[in-house]
Amino acid sequence: MGMNTDMEAQRFCEAFYQLVIVSFSAVGFVVGYWFESFRITMYAVFAGVAISCALCVPDWGLFRDKNPPAWLPDGCTQRPKKSKEATPSAATK
Amino acid sequence: MHSWTFRLNALFTFTVTVLAFLSALNALSVAFYKPVPVATIENVKLNRLPGSGPKRPNAEARVMFDMSADLRSLFTWNTKLVFLYVTAEYSTELNRLNQVVIWDYVIENVKDAQLTVGKSQTLLLPRHHNEYPLVDQGRGIRSSADNVTLYLNWCTMPVVGFISRQREGKTEFKFPETWEKLAAASK
């Protein structure tokens, strides 16, 4: 998780490769059934995998920083420093 | 999904799931298909009895047969190959059932699934007598009272699913006790 994390693009990427592979295999199944060759179905699935691999796997610089994450402002998660004036109850005992 | 290795892993895992699903669908699509193969085997002829002398421990024979089969209906898109084989089956005192594979043939293509072997050949196969010798365990086959039966069997090997075995077509013949008897019979 770096500064370039893009949650929207990750969600889109997963949906995209699933859609590509499923639609290629659906078409391949019908065509393979028609020509009575399961080999055609396999080749269609592998074509879908190749396409989605090429589009989804590498870090394409083109899409970088489209949806940058909204980080909290600097320093806001730091614990406030303890000071003696802030705990008077301990001092009185 | 935040690094390319994670994406590659997720993509291939999904692909394997899809392949498994497609394979199951393929098997399901032919699950209720009933093939109608036609097969006959006939005209068995013993044409040689090697090992008829007393020194040979096992009785042995060369067998010729006519065979025709139309196995085209076995081929669907879920058929990888059909393994066709002929078995000789008989019972002796030693074993209640002897099964000897004497001939086999692998059909990988629907174009080759219609074949005739023997006198009226349309397809020239390597041999139309036994490919493997019909060797008995001992010499019981000579004195066996029952006939020897030749069966035509085949195994259908699918792309996905179970291997199924079927047999159809049988023919019987008598194994003579001596070579002299065979020679006399063939005159």
mmCIF file of C-alpha atoms in Angstrom:
data_model
loop_
_atom_site.group_PDB
_atom_site.id
_atom_site.type_symbol
_atom_site.label_atom_id
_atom_site.label_comp_id
_atom_site.label_asym_id
_atom_site.label_seq_id
_atom_site.Cartn_x
_atom_site.Cartn_y
_atom_site.Cartn_z
ATOM 1 C CA MET A 1 0.000 0.000 0.000
ATOM 2 C CA GLY A 2 1.787 3.070 -1.203
ATOM 3 C CA MET A 3 0.780 6.646 -1.736
ATOM 4 C CA ASN A 4 -0.710 5.666 -5.087
ATOM 5 C CA THR A 5 -3.353 3.282 -3.716
ATOM 6 C CA ASP A 6 -6.553 3.618 -5.688
ATOM 7 C CA MET A 7 -9.480 1.731 -4.173
ATOM 8 C CA GLU A 8 -11.910 2.612 -6.965
ATOM 9 C CA ALA A 9 -9.536 1.296 -9.633
ATOM 10 C CA GLN A 10 -8.973 -1.928 -7.703
ATOM 11 C CA ARG A 11 -12.713 -2.542 -7.513
ATOM 12 C CA PHE A 12 -13.105 -1.765 -11.216
ATOM 13 C CA CYS A 13 -10.141 -3.986 -12.142
ATOM 14 C CA GLU A 14 -11.577 -7.015 -10.355
ATOM 15 C CA ALA A 15 -15.032 -6.539 -11.872
ATOM 16 C CA PHE A 16 -13.493 -6.013 -15.302
ATOM 17 C CA TYR A 17 -11.407 -9.180 -15.472
ATOM 18 C CA GLN A 18 -14.287 -11.233 -14.121
ATOM 19 C CA LEU A 19 -16.605 -9.839 -16.750
ATOM 20 C CA VAL A 20 -14.087 -10.440 -19.556
ATOM 21 C CA ILE A 21 -13.314 -14.041 -18.560
ATOM 22 C CA VAL A 22 -16.932 -14.985 -17.923
ATOM 23 C CA SER A 23 -18.182 -13.501 -21.190
ATOM 24 C CA PHE A 24 -15.390 -15.141 -23.211
ATOM 25 C CA SER A 25 -16.111 -18.506 -21.609
ATOM 26 C CA ALA A 26 -19.870 -18.166 -22.126
ATOM 27 C CA VAL A 27 -19.408 -17.448 -25.835
ATOM 28 C CA GLY A 28 -16.745 -20.176 -26.057
ATOM 29 C CA PHE A 29 -19.059 -22.716 -24.447
ATOM 30 C CA VAL A 30 -21.838 -22.028 -26.940
ATOM 31 C CA VAL A 31 -19.481 -22.067 -29.933
ATOM 32 C CA GLY A 32 -17.704 -25.196 -28.675
ATOM 33 C CA TYR A 33 -21.033 -26.959 -28.157
ATOM 34 C CA TRP A 34 -22.085 -26.001 -31.654
ATOM 35 C CA PHE A 35 -18.898 -27.291 -33.278
ATOM 36 C CA GLU A 36 -18.667 -30.211 -30.811
ATOM 37 C CA SER A 37 -15.173 -29.318 -29.717
ATOM 38 C CA PHE A 38 -14.285 -28.526 -26.132
ATOM 39 C CA ARG A 39 -10.925 -27.314 -27.417
ATOM 40 C CA ILE A 40 -12.628 -24.209 -28.848
ATOM 41 C CA THR A 41 -14.120 -23.469 -25.420
ATOM 42 C CA MET A 42 -10.698 -23.808 -23.806
ATOM 43 C CA TYR A 43 -9.082 -21.511 -26.367
ATOM 44 C CA ALA A 44 -11.816 -18.905 -25.826
ATOM 45 C CA VAL A 45 -11.238 -18.961 -22.068
ATOM 46 C CA PHE A 46 -7.492 -18.635 -22.556
ATOM 47 C CA ALA A 47 -8.006 -15.700 -24.935
ATOM 48 C CA GLY A 48 -10.121 -13.979 -22.277
ATOM 49 C CA VAL A 49 -7.445 -14.654 -19.668
ATOM 50 C CA ALA A 50 -4.730 -13.246 -21.937
ATOM 51 C CA ILE A 51 -6.695 -10.058 -22.598
ATOM 52 C CA SER A 52 -7.592 -9.464 -18.969
ATOM 53 C CA CYS A 53 -4.003 -10.264 -17.945
ATOM 54 C CA ALA A 54 -2.690 -7.630 -20.324
ATOM 55 C CA LEU A 55 -5.217 -5.032 -19.159
ATOM 56 C CA CYS A 56 -5.459 -5.703 -15.439
ATOM 57 C CA VAL A 57 -2.169 -7.108 -14.187
ATOM 58 C CA PRO A 58 0.564 -4.536 -14.949
ATOM 59 C CA ASP A 59 0.749 -1.186 -13.140
ATOM 60 C CA TRP A 60 -0.305 1.008 -16.037
ATOM 61 C CA GLY A 61 1.053 4.486 -15.345
ATOM 62 C CA LEU A 62 -1.743 6.001 -17.415
ATOM 63 C CA PHE A 63 -4.304 5.423 -14.672
ATOM 64 C CA ARG A 64 -2.120 6.565 -11.797
ATOM 65 C CA ASP A 65 -3.459 9.193 -9.366
ATOM 66 C CA LYS A 66 -6.951 9.298 -10.882
ATOM 67 C CA ASN A 67 -8.603 8.659 -7.501
ATOM 68 C CA PRO A 68 -6.034 9.524 -4.868
ATOM 69 C CA PRO A 69 -7.012 8.445 -1.350
ATOM 70 C CA ALA A 70 -8.117 11.205 1.000
ATOM 71 C CA TRP A 71 -5.571 10.973 3.755
ATOM 72 C CA LEU A 72 -6.176 12.574 7.132
ATOM 73 C CA PRO A 73 -4.303 15.823 7.706
ATOM 74 C CA ASP A 74 -0.751 15.486 8.856
ATOM 75 C CA GLY A 75 -0.292 14.994 12.574
ATOM 76 C CA CYS A 76 -3.946 14.575 13.520
ATOM 77 C CA THR A 77 -3.511 10.970 14.668
ATOM 78 C CA GLN A 78 -0.676 11.779 17.069
ATOM 79 C CA ARG A 79 -1.389 11.247 20.758
ATOM 80 C CA PRO A 80 -1.302 14.511 22.669
ATOM 81 C CA LYS A 81 1.786 14.878 24.848
ATOM 82 C CA LYS A 82 1.334 14.256 28.585
ATOM 83 C CA SER A 83 2.040 17.286 30.740
ATOM 84 C CA LYS A 84 2.014 17.661 34.559
ATOM 85 C CA GLU A 85 -0.563 20.439 34.443
ATOM 86 C CA ALA A 86 -3.003 18.155 32.641
ATOM 87 C CA THR A 87 -3.117 15.627 35.509
ATOM 88 C CA PRO A 88 -3.633 17.622 38.707
ATOM 89 C CA SER A 89 -5.335 14.712 40.535
ATOM 90 C CA ALA A 90 -2.080 12.704 40.623
ATOM 91 C CA ALA A 91 -0.208 15.667 42.035
ATOM 92 C CA THR A 92 -2.615 16.299 44.939
ATOM 93 C CA LYS A 93 -2.469 12.737 46.285
ATOM 94 C CA MET B 1 -5.342 -6.231 -5.633
ATOM 95 C CA HIS B 2 -2.856 -3.503 -4.753
ATOM 96 C CA SER B 3 0.169 -5.095 -6.453
ATOM 97 C CA TRP B 4 0.571 -6.877 -9.777
ATOM 98 C CA THR B 5 1.353 -10.216 -8.106
ATOM 99 C CA PHE B 6 -1.903 -10.058 -6.155
ATOM 100 C CA ARG B 7 -3.815 -9.263 -9.330
ATOM 101 C CA LEU B 8 -2.150 -12.117 -11.213
ATOM 102 C CA ASN B 9 -2.961 -14.519 -8.401
ATOM 103 C CA ALA B 10 -6.589 -13.367 -8.206
ATOM 104 C CA LEU B 11 -6.992 -13.583 -11.979
ATOM 105 C CA PHE B 12 -5.631 -17.120 -12.249
ATOM 106 C CA THR B 13 -7.639 -18.346 -9.278
ATOM 107 C CA PHE B 14 -10.761 -17.012 -10.919
ATOM 108 C CA THR B 15 -9.777 -18.670 -14.213
ATOM 109 C CA VAL B 16 -9.394 -22.075 -12.573
ATOM 110 C CA THR B 17 -12.828 -21.688 -11.006
ATOM 111 C CA VAL B 18 -14.315 -20.838 -14.394
ATOM 112 C CA LEU B 19 -12.560 -23.828 -16.026
ATOM 113 C CA ALA B 20 -13.888 -26.185 -13.364
ATOM 114 C CA PHE B 21 -17.385 -24.827 -13.880
ATOM 115 C CA LEU B 22 -17.140 -25.200 -17.681
ATOM 116 C CA SER B 23 -15.868 -28.762 -17.329
ATOM 117 C CA ALA B 24 -18.762 -29.651 -15.072
ATOM 118 C CA LEU B 25 -21.179 -28.101 -17.572
ATOM 119 C CA ASN B 26 -19.553 -30.092 -20.368
ATOM 120 C CA ALA B 27 -19.956 -33.353 -18.472
ATOM 121 C CA LEU B 28 -23.529 -32.435 -17.621
ATOM 122 C CA SER B 29 -24.368 -31.624 -21.248
ATOM 123 C CA VAL B 30 -23.748 -35.234 -22.325
ATOM 124 C CA ALA B 31 -24.787 -36.952 -19.101
ATOM 125 C CA PHE B 32 -28.123 -38.088 -20.488
ATOM 126 C CA TYR B 33 -26.901 -38.875 -23.983
ATOM 127 C CA LYS B 34 -27.405 -42.513 -24.978
ATOM 128 C CA PRO B 35 -25.077 -43.642 -27.794
ATOM 129 C CA VAL B 36 -26.206 -46.408 -30.127
ATOM 130 C CA PRO B 37 -23.039 -48.219 -31.218
ATOM 131 C CA VAL B 38 -23.246 -51.225 -33.539
ATOM 132 C CA ALA B 39 -20.602 -53.920 -33.334
ATOM 133 C CA THR B 40 -20.233 -57.507 -34.472
ATOM 134 C CA ILE B 41 -17.454 -60.035 -34.342
ATOM 135 C CA GLU B 42 -17.684 -63.305 -36.243
ATOM 136 C CA ASN B 43 -15.962 -66.020 -38.308
ATOM 137 C CA VAL B 44 -13.255 -66.933 -35.885
ATOM 138 C CA LYS B 45 -10.577 -69.154 -37.308
ATOM 139 C CA LEU B 46 -7.640 -70.698 -35.552
ATOM 140 C CA ASN B 47 -4.789 -70.595 -38.003
ATOM 141 C CA ARG B 48 -1.766 -71.579 -35.999
ATOM 142 C CA LEU B 49 -1.030 -73.348 -32.772
ATOM 143 C CA PRO B 50 2.536 -72.624 -31.773
ATOM 144 C CA GLY B 51 3.703 -74.398 -28.707
ATOM 145 C CA SER B 52 1.860 -77.591 -29.336
ATOM 146 C CA GLY B 53 4.853 -79.653 -28.270
ATOM 147 C CA PRO B 54 5.089 -81.028 -24.767
ATOM 148 C CA LYS B 55 8.038 -78.797 -23.859
ATOM 149 C CA ARG B 56 5.999 -75.608 -24.066
ATOM 150 C CA PRO B 57 4.375 -74.924 -20.733
ATOM 151 C CA ASN B 58 1.596 -72.694 -22.017
ATOM 152 C CA ALA B 59 -0.872 -73.308 -24.804
ATOM 153 C CA GLU B 60 -0.837 -70.585 -27.427
ATOM 154 C CA ALA B 61 -2.821 -69.759 -30.551
ATOM 155 C CA ARG B 62 -3.084 -67.425 -33.512
ATOM 156 C CA VAL B 63 -6.668 -66.402 -34.099
ATOM 157 C CA MET B 64 -8.282 -64.700 -37.077
ATOM 158 C CA PHE B 65 -11.628 -62.951 -36.947
ATOM 159 C CA ASP B 66 -13.956 -60.688 -38.869
ATOM 160 C CA MET B 67 -15.127 -57.637 -37.071
ATOM 161 C CA SER B 68 -17.160 -54.592 -37.915
ATOM 162 C CA ALA B 69 -18.095 -51.691 -35.710
ATOM 163 C CA ASP B 70 -19.798 -48.360 -36.110
ATOM 164 C CA LEU B 71 -18.845 -46.389 -33.027
ATOM 165 C CA ARG B 72 -19.479 -42.920 -34.427
ATOM 166 C CA SER B 73 -22.285 -42.280 -31.968
ATOM 167 C CA LEU B 74 -19.831 -42.609 -29.076
ATOM 168 C CA PHE B 75 -18.140 -39.416 -30.115
ATOM 169 C CA THR B 76 -19.455 -36.266 -28.475
ATOM 170 C CA TRP B 77 -17.569 -33.144 -27.550
ATOM 171 C CA ASN B 78 -16.770 -34.866 -24.288
ATOM 172 C CA THR B 79 -15.023 -37.856 -25.890
ATOM 173 C CA LYS B 80 -11.250 -37.913 -25.885
ATOM 174 C CA LEU B 81 -10.760 -41.356 -27.370
ATOM 175 C CA VAL B 82 -12.316 -44.777 -27.647
ATOM 176 C CA PHE B 83 -10.170 -47.778 -26.816
ATOM 177 C CA LEU B 84 -11.457 -50.802 -28.716
ATOM 178 C CA TYR B 85 -10.238 -54.254 -27.744
ATOM 179 C CA VAL B 86 -11.063 -57.915 -28.242
ATOM 180 C CA THR B 87 -10.909 -60.307 -25.330
ATOM 181 C CA ALA B 88 -10.940 -64.084 -25.379
ATOM 182 C CA GLU B 89 -12.748 -65.457 -22.353
ATOM 183 C CA TYR B 90 -12.923 -69.040 -21.196
ATOM 184 C CA SER B 91 -12.829 -71.096 -18.042
ATOM 185 C CA THR B 92 -10.310 -73.739 -17.155
ATOM 186 C CA GLU B 93 -9.702 -75.946 -14.154
ATOM 187 C CA LEU B 94 -7.078 -73.471 -12.957
ATOM 188 C CA ASN B 95 -9.175 -70.303 -13.263
ATOM 189 C CA ARG B 96 -12.908 -69.889 -13.395
ATOM 190 C CA LEU B 97 -12.554 -66.956 -15.776
ATOM 191 C CA ASN B 98 -9.605 -66.256 -18.044
ATOM 192 C CA GLN B 99 -9.622 -62.995 -19.961
ATOM 193 C CA VAL B 100 -6.961 -62.446 -22.592
ATOM 194 C CA VAL B 101 -6.770 -59.252 -24.632
ATOM 195 C CA ILE B 102 -5.774 -60.346 -28.122
ATOM 196 C CA TRP B 103 -6.306 -57.203 -30.181
ATOM 197 C CA ASP B 104 -6.753 -53.489 -29.575
ATOM 198 C CA TYR B 105 -7.194 -50.270 -31.460
ATOM 199 C CA VAL B 106 -7.341 -46.641 -30.410
ATOM 200 C CA ILE B 107 -9.897 -44.394 -32.122
ATOM 201 C CA GLU B 108 -9.170 -40.733 -31.564
ATOM 202 C CA ASN B 109 -11.347 -39.257 -34.258
ATOM 203 C CA VAL B 110 -14.965 -39.660 -35.265
ATOM 204 C CA LYS B 111 -13.806 -40.121 -38.874
ATOM 205 C CA ASP B 112 -12.074 -43.364 -37.887
ATOM 206 C CA ALA B 113 -14.950 -44.669 -35.797
ATOM 207 C CA GLN B 114 -16.491 -46.802 -38.535
ATOM 208 C CA LEU B 115 -14.340 -49.818 -39.231
ATOM 209 C CA THR B 116 -14.432 -53.272 -40.644
ATOM 210 C CA VAL B 117 -11.690 -55.803 -40.179
ATOM 211 C CA GLY B 118 -11.328 -59.130 -41.897
ATOM 212 C CA LYS B 119 -12.554 -60.429 -45.237
ATOM 213 C CA SER B 120 -14.408 -57.359 -46.364
ATOM 214 C CA GLN B 121 -12.015 -54.697 -45.293
ATOM 215 C CA THR B 122 -12.851 -51.092 -45.861
ATOM 216 C CA LEU B 123 -10.172 -49.894 -43.530
ATOM 217 C CA LEU B 124 -6.763 -51.449 -43.558
ATOM 218 C CA LEU B 125 -5.780 -52.072 -40.003
ATOM 219 C CA PRO B 126 -2.333 -53.234 -39.019
ATOM 220 C CA ARG B 127 -3.525 -56.762 -38.387
ATOM 221 C CA HIS B 128 -6.709 -58.638 -38.526
ATOM 222 C CA HIS B 129 -5.446 -61.579 -36.570
ATOM 223 C CA ASN B 130 -4.521 -61.302 -32.967
ATOM 224 C CA GLU B 131 -2.034 -58.613 -32.177
ATOM 225 C CA TYR B 132 -1.099 -60.260 -28.922
ATOM 226 C CA PRO B 133 -0.835 -64.035 -28.695
ATOM 227 C CA LEU B 134 -3.673 -65.870 -27.065
ATOM 228 C CA VAL B 135 -1.600 -67.523 -24.375
ATOM 229 C CA ASP B 136 -3.207 -69.639 -21.727
ATOM 230 C CA GLN B 137 -1.932 -69.925 -18.209
ATOM 231 C CA GLY B 138 -0.964 -73.571 -18.468
ATOM 232 C CA ARG B 139 -2.529 -75.856 -21.045
ATOM 233 C CA GLY B 140 -6.042 -75.970 -19.675
ATOM 234 C CA ILE B 141 -7.544 -74.230 -22.707
ATOM 235 C CA ARG B 142 -6.931 -77.345 -24.816
ATOM 236 C CA SER B 143 -8.926 -79.648 -22.630
ATOM 237 C CA SER B 144 -11.489 -77.080 -21.556
ATOM 238 C CA ALA B 145 -14.971 -78.367 -22.160
ATOM 239 C CA ASP B 146 -16.434 -74.896 -22.684
ATOM 240 C CA ASN B 147 -16.010 -72.868 -25.779
ATOM 241 C CA VAL B 148 -13.722 -69.877 -25.960
ATOM 242 C CA THR B 149 -15.729 -66.681 -26.426
ATOM 243 C CA LEU B 150 -14.412 -63.612 -28.196
ATOM 244 C CA TYR B 151 -15.923 -60.328 -27.036
ATOM 245 C CA LEU B 152 -15.650 -56.916 -28.613
ATOM 246 C CA ASN B 153 -15.189 -54.365 -25.824
ATOM 247 C CA TRP B 154 -14.536 -50.683 -25.720
ATOM 248 C CA CYS B 155 -13.711 -48.034 -23.170
ATOM 249 C CA THR B 156 -14.905 -44.499 -23.810
ATOM 250 C CA MET B 157 -12.544 -41.969 -22.302
ATOM 251 C CA PRO B 158 -14.167 -38.574 -21.805
ATOM 252 C CA VAL B 159 -12.552 -35.184 -21.556
ATOM 253 C CA VAL B 160 -14.310 -34.729 -18.214
ATOM 254 C CA GLY B 161 -16.079 -37.462 -16.297
ATOM 255 C CA PHE B 162 -15.994 -41.169 -15.820
ATOM 256 C CA ILE B 163 -14.525 -43.788 -18.141
ATOM 257 C CA SER B 164 -17.292 -46.078 -19.292
ATOM 258 C CA ARG B 165 -16.815 -49.650 -20.457
ATOM 259 C CA GLN B 166 -19.125 -51.467 -22.803
ATOM 260 C CA ARG B 167 -19.132 -54.752 -24.649
ATOM 261 C CA GLU B 168 -21.171 -55.843 -27.571
ATOM 262 C CA GLY B 169 -20.836 -58.647 -30.080
ATOM 263 C CA LYS B 170 -19.499 -62.038 -29.177
ATOM 264 C CA THR B 171 -18.593 -65.213 -30.962
ATOM 265 C CA GLU B 172 -17.551 -68.629 -29.775
ATOM 266 C CA PHE B 173 -15.077 -71.198 -30.982
ATOM 267 C CA LYS B 174 -13.681 -74.471 -29.772
ATOM 268 C CA PHE B 175 -10.022 -74.852 -28.981
ATOM 269 C CA PRO B 176 -8.772 -78.196 -30.363
ATOM 270 C CA GLU B 177 -6.701 -80.463 -28.170
ATOM 271 C CA THR B 178 -3.937 -81.050 -30.661
ATOM 272 C CA TRP B 179 -2.474 -79.480 -33.742
ATOM 273 C CA GLU B 180 -3.456 -82.582 -35.770
ATOM 274 C CA LYS B 181 -7.103 -81.992 -34.994
ATOM 275 C CA LEU B 182 -6.824 -78.366 -36.137
ATOM 276 C CA ALA B 183 -5.124 -79.415 -39.364
ATOM 277 C CA ALA B 184 -7.825 -81.978 -40.004
ATOM 278 C CA ALA B 185 -10.574 -79.480 -39.338
ATOM 279 C CA SER B 186 -9.200 -76.868 -41.686
ATOM 280 C CA LYS B 187 -8.981 -79.274 -44.676
#
